[in-house]
CSV table of N, CA and C in Angstrom, one decimal:
chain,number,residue,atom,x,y,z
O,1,UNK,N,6.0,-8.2,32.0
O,1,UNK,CA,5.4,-6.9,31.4
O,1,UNK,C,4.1,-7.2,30.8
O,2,UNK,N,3.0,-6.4,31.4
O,2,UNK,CA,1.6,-6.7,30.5
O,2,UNK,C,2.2,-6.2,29.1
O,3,UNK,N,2.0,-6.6,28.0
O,3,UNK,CA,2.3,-6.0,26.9
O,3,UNK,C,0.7,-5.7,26.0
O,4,UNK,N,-0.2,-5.4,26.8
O,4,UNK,CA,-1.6,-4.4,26.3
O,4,UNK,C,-1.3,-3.9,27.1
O,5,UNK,N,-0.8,-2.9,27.4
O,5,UNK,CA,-0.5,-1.6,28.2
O,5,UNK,C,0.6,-0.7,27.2
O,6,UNK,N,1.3,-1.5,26.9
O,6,UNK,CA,2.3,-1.3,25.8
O,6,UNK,C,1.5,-0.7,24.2
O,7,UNK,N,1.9,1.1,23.8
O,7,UNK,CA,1.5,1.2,22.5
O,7,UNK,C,1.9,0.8,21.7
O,8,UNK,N,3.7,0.0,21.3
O,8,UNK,CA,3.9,-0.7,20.6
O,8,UNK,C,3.2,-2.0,20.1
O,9,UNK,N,2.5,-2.6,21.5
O,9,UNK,CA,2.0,-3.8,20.8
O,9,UNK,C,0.9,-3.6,20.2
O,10,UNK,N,0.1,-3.0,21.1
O,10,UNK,CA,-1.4,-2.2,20.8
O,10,UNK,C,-1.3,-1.9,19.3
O,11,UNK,N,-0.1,-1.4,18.8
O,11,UNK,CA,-0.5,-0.8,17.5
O,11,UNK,C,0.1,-2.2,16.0
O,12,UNK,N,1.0,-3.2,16.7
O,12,UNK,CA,1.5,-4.1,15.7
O,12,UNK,C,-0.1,-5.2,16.0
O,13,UNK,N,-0.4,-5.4,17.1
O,13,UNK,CA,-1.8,-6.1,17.5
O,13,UNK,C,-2.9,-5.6,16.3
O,14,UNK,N,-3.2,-4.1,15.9
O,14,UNK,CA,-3.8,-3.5,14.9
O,14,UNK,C,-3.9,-3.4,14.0
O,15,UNK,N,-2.8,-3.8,13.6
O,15,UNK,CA,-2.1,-3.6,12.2
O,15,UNK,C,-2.3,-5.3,11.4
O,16,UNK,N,-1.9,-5.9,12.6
O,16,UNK,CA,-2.0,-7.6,12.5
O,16,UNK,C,-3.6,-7.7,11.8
O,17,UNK,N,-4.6,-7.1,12.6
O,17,UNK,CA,-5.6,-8.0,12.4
O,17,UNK,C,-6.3,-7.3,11.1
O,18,UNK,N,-6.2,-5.7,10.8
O,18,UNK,CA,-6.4,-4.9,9.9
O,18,UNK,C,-6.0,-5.8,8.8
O,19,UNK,N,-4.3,-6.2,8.9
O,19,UNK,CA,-4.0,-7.3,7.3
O,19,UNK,C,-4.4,-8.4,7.3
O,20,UNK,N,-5.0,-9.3,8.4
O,20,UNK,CA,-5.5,-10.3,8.4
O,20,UNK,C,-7.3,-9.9,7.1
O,21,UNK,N,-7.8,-9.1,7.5
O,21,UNK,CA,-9.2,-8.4,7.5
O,21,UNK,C,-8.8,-8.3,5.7
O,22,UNK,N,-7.7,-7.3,5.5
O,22,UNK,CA,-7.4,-7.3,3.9
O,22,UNK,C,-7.1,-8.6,2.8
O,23,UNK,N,-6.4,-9.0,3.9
O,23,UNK,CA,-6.3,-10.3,3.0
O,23,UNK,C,-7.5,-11.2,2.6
O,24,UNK,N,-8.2,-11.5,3.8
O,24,UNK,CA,-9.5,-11.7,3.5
O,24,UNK,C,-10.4,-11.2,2.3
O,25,UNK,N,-10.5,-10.0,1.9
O,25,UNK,CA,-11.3,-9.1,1.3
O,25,UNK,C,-10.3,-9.3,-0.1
O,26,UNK,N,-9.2,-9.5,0.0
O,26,UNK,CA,-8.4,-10.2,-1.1
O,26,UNK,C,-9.0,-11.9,-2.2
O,27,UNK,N,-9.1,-12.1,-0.9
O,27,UNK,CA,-8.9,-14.2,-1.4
O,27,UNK,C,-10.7,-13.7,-1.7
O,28,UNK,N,-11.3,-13.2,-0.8
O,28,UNK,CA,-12.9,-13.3,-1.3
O,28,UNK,C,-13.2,-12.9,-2.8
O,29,UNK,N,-12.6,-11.8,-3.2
O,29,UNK,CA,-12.7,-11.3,-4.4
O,29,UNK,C,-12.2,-11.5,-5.8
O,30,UNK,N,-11.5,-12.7,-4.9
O,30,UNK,CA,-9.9,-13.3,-6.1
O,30,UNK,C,-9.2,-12.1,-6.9
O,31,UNK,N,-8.7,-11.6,-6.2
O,31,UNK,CA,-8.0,-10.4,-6.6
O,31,UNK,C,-6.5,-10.9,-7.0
O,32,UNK,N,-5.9,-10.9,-8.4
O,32,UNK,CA,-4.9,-11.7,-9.2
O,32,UNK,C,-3.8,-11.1,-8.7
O,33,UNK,N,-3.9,-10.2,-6.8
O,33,UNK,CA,-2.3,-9.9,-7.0
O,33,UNK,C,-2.3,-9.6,-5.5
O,34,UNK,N,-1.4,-10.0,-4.5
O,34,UNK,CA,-1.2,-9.8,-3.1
O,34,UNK,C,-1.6,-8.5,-2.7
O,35,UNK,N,-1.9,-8.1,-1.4
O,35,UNK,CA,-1.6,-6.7,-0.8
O,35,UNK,C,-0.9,-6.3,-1.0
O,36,UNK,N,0.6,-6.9,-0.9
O,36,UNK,CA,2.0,-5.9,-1.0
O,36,UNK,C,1.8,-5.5,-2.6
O,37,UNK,N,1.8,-6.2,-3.4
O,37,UNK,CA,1.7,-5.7,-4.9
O,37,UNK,C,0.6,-5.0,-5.2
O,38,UNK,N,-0.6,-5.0,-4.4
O,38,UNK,CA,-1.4,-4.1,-5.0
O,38,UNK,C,-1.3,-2.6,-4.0
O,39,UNK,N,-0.3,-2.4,-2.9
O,39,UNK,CA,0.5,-1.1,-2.6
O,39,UNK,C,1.7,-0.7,-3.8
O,40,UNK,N,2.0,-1.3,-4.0
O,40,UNK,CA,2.8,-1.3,-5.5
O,40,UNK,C,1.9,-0.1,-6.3
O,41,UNK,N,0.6,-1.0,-6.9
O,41,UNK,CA,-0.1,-0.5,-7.9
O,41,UNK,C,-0.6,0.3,-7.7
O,42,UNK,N,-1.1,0.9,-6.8
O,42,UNK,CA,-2.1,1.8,-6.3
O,42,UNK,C,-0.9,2.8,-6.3
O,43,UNK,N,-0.1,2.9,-5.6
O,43,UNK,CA,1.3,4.1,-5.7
O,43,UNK,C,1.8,4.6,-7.4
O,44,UNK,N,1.9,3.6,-8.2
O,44,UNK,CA,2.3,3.8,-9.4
O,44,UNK,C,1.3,4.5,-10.0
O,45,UNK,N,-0.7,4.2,-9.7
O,45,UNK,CA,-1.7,4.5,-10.3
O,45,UNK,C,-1.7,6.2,-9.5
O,46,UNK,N,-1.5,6.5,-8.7
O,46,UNK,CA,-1.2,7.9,-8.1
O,46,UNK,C,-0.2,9.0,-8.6
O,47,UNK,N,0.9,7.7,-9.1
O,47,UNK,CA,1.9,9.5,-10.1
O,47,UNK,C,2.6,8.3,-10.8
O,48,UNK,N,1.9,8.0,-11.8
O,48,UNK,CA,2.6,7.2,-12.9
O,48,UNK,C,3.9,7.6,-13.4
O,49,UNK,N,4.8,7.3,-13.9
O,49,UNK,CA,6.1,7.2,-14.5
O,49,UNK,C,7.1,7.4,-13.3
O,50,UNK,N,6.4,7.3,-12.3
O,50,UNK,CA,7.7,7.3,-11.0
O,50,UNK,C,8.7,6.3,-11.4
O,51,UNK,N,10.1,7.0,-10.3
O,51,UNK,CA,11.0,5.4,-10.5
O,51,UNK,C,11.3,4.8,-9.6
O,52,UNK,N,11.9,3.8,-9.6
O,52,UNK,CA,11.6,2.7,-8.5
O,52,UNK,C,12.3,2.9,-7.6
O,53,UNK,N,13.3,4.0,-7.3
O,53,UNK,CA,13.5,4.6,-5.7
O,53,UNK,C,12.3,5.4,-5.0
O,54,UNK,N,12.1,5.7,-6.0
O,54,UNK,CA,10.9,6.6,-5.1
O,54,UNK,C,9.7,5.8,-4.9
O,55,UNK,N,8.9,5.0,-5.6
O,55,UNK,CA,8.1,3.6,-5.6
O,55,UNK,C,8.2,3.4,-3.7
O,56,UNK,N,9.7,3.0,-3.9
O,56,UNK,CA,10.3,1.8,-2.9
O,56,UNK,C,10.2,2.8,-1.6
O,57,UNK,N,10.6,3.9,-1.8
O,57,UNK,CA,10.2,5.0,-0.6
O,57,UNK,C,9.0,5.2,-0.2
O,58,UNK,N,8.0,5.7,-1.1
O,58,UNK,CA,6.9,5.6,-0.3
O,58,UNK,C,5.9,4.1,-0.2
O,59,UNK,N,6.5,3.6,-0.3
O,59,UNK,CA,6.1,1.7,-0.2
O,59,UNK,C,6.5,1.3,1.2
O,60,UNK,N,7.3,1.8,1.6
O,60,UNK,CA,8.5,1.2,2.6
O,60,UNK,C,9.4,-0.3,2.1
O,61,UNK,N,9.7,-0.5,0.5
O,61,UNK,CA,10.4,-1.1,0.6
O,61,UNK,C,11.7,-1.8,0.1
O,62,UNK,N,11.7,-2.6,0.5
O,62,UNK,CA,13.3,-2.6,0.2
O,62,UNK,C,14.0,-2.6,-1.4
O,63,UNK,N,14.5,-1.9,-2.3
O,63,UNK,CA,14.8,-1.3,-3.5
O,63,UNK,C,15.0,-3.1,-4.1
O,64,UNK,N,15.6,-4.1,-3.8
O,64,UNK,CA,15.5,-4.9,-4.1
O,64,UNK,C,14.6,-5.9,-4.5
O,65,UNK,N,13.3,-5.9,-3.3
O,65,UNK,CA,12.5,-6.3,-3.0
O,65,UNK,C,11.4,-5.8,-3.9
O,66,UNK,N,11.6,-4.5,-4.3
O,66,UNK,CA,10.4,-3.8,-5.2
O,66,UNK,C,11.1,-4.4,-6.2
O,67,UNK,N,11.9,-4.7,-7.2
O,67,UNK,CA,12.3,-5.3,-8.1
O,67,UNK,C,11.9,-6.6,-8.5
O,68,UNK,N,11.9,-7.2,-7.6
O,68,UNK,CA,11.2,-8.2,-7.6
O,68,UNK,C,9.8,-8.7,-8.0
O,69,UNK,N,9.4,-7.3,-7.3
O,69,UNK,CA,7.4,-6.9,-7.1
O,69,UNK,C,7.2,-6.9,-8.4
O,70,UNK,N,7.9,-5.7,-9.2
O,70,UNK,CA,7.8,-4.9,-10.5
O,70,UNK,C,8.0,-6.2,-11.4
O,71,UNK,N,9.0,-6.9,-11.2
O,71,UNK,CA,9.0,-8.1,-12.4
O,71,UNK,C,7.8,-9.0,-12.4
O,72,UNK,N,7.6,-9.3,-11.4
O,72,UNK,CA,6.1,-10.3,-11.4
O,72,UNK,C,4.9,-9.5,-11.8
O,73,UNK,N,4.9,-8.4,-11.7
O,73,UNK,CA,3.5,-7.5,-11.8
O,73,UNK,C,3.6,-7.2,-13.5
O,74,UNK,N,5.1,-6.8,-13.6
O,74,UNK,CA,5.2,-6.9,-15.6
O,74,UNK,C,4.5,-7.7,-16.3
O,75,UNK,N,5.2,-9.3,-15.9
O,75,UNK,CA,5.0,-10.4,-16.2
O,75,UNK,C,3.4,-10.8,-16.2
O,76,UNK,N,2.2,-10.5,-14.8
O,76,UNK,CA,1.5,-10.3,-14.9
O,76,UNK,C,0.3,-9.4,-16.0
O,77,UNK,N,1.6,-8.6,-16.9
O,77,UNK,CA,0.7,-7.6,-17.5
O,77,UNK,C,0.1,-6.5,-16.9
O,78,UNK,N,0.6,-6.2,-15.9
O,78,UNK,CA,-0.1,-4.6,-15.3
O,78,UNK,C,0.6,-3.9,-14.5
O,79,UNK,N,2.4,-3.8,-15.0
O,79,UNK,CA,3.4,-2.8,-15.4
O,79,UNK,C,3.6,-2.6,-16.5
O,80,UNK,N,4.4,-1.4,-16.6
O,80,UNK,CA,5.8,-1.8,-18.0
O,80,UNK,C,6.8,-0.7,-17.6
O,81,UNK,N,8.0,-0.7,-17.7
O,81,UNK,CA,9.0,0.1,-17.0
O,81,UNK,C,9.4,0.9,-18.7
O,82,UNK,N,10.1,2.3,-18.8
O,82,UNK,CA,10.4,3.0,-19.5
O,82,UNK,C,11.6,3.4,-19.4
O,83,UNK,N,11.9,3.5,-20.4
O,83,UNK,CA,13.2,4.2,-19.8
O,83,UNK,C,13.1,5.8,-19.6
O,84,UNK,N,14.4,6.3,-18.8
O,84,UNK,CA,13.4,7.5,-17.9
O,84,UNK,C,14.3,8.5,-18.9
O,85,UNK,N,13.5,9.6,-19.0
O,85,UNK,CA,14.3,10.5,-20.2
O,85,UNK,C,15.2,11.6,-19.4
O,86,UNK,N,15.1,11.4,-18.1
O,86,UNK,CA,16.1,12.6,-17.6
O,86,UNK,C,17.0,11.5,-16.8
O,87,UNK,N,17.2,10.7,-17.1
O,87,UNK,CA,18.5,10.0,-16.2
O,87,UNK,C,18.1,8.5,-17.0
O,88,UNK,N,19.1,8.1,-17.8
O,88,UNK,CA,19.7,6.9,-18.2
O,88,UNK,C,19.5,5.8,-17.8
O,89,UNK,N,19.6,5.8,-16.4
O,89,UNK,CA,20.4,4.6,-15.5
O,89,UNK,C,19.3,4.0,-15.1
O,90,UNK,N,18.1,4.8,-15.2
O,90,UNK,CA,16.6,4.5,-13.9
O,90,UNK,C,15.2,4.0,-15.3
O,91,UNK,N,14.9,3.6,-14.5
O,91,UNK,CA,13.4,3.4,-15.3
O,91,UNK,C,12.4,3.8,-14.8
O,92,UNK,N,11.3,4.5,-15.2
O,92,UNK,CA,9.8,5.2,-14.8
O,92,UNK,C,8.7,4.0,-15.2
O,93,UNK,N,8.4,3.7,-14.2
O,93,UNK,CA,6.9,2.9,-14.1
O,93,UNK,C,5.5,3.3,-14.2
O,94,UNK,N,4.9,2.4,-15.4
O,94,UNK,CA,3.9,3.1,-15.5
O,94,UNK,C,2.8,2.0,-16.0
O,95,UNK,N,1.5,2.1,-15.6
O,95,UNK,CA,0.2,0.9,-15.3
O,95,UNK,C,0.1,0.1,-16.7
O,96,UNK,N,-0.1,-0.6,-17.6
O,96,UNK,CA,-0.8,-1.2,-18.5
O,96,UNK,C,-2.0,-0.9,-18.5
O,97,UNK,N,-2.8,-1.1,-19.6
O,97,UNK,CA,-4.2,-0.9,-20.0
O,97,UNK,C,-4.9,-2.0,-19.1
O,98,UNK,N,-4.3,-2.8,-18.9
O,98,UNK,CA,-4.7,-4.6,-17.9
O,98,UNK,C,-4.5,-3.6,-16.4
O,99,UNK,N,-3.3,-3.0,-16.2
O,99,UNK,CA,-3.0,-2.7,-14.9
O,99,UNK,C,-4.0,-1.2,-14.2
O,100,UNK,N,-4.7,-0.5,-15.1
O,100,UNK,CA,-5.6,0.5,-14.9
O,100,UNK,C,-6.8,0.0,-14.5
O,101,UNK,N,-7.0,-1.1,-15.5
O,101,UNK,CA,-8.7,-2.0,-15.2
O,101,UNK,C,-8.2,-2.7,-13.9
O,102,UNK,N,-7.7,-3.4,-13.4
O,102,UNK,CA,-6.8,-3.9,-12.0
O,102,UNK,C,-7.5,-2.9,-11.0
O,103,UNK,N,-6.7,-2.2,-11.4
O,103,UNK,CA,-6.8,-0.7,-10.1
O,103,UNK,C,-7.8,-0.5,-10.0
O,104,UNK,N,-9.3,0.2,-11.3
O,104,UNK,CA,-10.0,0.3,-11.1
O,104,UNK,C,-10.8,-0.6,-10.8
O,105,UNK,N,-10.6,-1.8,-10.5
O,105,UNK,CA,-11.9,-3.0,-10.2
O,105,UNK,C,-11.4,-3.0,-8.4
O,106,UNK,N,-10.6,-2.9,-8.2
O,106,UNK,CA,-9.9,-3.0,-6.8
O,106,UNK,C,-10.2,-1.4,-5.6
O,107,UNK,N,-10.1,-0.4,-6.5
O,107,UNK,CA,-9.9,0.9,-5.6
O,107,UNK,C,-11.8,0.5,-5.0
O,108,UNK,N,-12.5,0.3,-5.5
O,108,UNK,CA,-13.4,0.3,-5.0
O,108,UNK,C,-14.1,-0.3,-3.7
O,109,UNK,N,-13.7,-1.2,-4.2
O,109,UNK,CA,-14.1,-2.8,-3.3
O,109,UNK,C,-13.0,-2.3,-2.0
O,110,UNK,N,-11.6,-1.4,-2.1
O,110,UNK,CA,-10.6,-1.2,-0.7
O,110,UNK,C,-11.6,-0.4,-0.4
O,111,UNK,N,-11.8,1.4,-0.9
O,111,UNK,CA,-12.5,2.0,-0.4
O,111,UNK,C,-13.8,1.5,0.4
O,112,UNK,N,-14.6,0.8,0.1
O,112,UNK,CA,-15.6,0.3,1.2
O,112,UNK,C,-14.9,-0.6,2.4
O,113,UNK,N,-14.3,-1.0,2.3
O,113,UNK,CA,-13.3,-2.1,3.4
O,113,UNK,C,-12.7,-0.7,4.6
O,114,UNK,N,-12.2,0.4,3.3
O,114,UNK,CA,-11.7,1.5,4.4
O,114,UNK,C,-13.1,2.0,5.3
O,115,UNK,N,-13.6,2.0,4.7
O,115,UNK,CA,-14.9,3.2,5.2
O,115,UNK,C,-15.4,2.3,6.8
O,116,UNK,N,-15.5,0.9,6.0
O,116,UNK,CA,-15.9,-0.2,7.1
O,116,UNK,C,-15.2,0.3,9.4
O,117,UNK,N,-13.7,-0.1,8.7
O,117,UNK,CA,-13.0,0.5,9.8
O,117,UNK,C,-13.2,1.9,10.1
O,118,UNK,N,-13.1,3.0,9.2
O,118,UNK,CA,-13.3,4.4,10.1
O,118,UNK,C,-14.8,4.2,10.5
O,119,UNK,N,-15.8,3.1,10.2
O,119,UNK,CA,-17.0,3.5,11.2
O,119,UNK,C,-16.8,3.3,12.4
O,120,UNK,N,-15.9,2.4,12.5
O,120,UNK,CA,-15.6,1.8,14.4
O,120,UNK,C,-15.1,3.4,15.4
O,121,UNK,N,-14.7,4.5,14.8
O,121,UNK,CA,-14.2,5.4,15.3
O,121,UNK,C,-15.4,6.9,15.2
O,122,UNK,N,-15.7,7.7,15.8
O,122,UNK,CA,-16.0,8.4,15.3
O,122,UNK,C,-15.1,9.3,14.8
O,123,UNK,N,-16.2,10.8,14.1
O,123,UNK,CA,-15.3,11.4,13.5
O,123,UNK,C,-13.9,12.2,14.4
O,124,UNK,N,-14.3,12.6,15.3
O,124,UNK,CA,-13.7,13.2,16.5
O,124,UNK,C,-12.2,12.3,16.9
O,125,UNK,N,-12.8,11.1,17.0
O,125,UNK,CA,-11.9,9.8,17.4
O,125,UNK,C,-10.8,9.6,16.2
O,126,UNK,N,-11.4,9.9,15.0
O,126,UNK,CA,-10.5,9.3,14.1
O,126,UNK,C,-9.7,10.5,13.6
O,127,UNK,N,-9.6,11.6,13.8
O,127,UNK,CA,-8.9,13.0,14.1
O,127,UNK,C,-7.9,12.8,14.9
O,128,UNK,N,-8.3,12.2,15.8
O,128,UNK,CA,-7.1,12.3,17.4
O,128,UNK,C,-6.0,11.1,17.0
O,129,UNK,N,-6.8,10.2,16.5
O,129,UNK,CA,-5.9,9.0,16.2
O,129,UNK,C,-5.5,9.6,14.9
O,130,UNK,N,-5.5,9.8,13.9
O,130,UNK,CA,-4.4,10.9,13.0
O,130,UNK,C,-3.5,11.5,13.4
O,131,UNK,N,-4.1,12.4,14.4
O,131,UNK,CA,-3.4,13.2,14.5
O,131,UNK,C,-2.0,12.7,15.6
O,132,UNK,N,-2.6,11.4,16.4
O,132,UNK,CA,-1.2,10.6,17.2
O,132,UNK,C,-0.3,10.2,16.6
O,133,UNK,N,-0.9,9.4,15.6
O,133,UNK,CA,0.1,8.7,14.6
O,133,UNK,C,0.9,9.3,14.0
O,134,UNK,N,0.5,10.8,13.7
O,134,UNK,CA,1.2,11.2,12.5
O,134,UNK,C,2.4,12.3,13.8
O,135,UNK,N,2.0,12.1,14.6
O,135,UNK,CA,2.6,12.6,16.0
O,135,UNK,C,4.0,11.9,15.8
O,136,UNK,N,3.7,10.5,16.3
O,136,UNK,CA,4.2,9.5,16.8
O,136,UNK,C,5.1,9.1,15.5
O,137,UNK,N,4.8,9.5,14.4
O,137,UNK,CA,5.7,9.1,12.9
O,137,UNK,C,6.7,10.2,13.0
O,138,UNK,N,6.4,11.2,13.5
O,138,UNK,CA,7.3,12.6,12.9
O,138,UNK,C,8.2,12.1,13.9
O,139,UNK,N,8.2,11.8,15.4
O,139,UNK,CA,9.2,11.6,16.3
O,139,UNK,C,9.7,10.2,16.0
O,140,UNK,N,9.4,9.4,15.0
O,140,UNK,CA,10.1,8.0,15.0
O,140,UNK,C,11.2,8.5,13.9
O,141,UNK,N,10.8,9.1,12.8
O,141,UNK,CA,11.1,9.1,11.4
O,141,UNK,C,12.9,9.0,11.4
O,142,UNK,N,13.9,8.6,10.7
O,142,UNK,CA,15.6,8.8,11.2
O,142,UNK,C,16.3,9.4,9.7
């Protein structure tokens, strides 16, 4: 099977070199915290006091696994978990004064790295490919 004919690979092929491209833009800038943890941060920095099911949901990851994230990123100084005032059991996450300056030194430097890739498309182009993906997500979704 040619597998470039294939949209599955086509799109893990994409995705591959896009995190290769991030990580790069990572190590260049010595940014004190992985990709995966800085989707962490940037999610938390979007609706602060979330809790870590919902983190983990729109993260894609595994409830465990974000636990993990969350302890190193504490430890780091740019979490701190609360306790949640409508349910007991759960904790609400929310940035440190360390973890705001984080965000803010970071959202910047991604946004130009984003912008970089939507030039390769035009505007037209990059509508259609939205609009496949998000095609192509609604029929995967379970």
């Amino acid at each position: 099977m040619d597998n470039s004919k294939n949209i599955s690979f086509q799109l893990e092929k994409t995705l591959h070199l896009i995190k290769n491209e991030t990580l790069a833009v990572f190590r260049e800038n010595n940014f004190p915290v992985s990709k995966e943890q800085w989707l962490i941060l940037e999610r938390i920095a979007e609706e602060e006091g979330s809790n870590q099911k919902d983190i983990a949901g729109d993260t894609f990851k595994d409830p465990a696994a974000l636990t993990r994230m969350l302890d190193l990123l504490a430890v780091k100084g740019f979490v701190q978990r609360k306790a949640s005032k409508s349910d007991r059991r759960t904790f609400d996450i929310y940035l440190t004064v360390e973890g705001k300056r984080l965000v803010n030194r970071i959202t910047p430097t991604l946004d130009i790295f984003h912008s970089h890739i939507d030039k390769n498309l035009t505007k037209e182009d990059g509508k259609s490919l939205l609009h496949l993906l998000n095609k192509l997500q609604s029929k995967l979704k379970t």
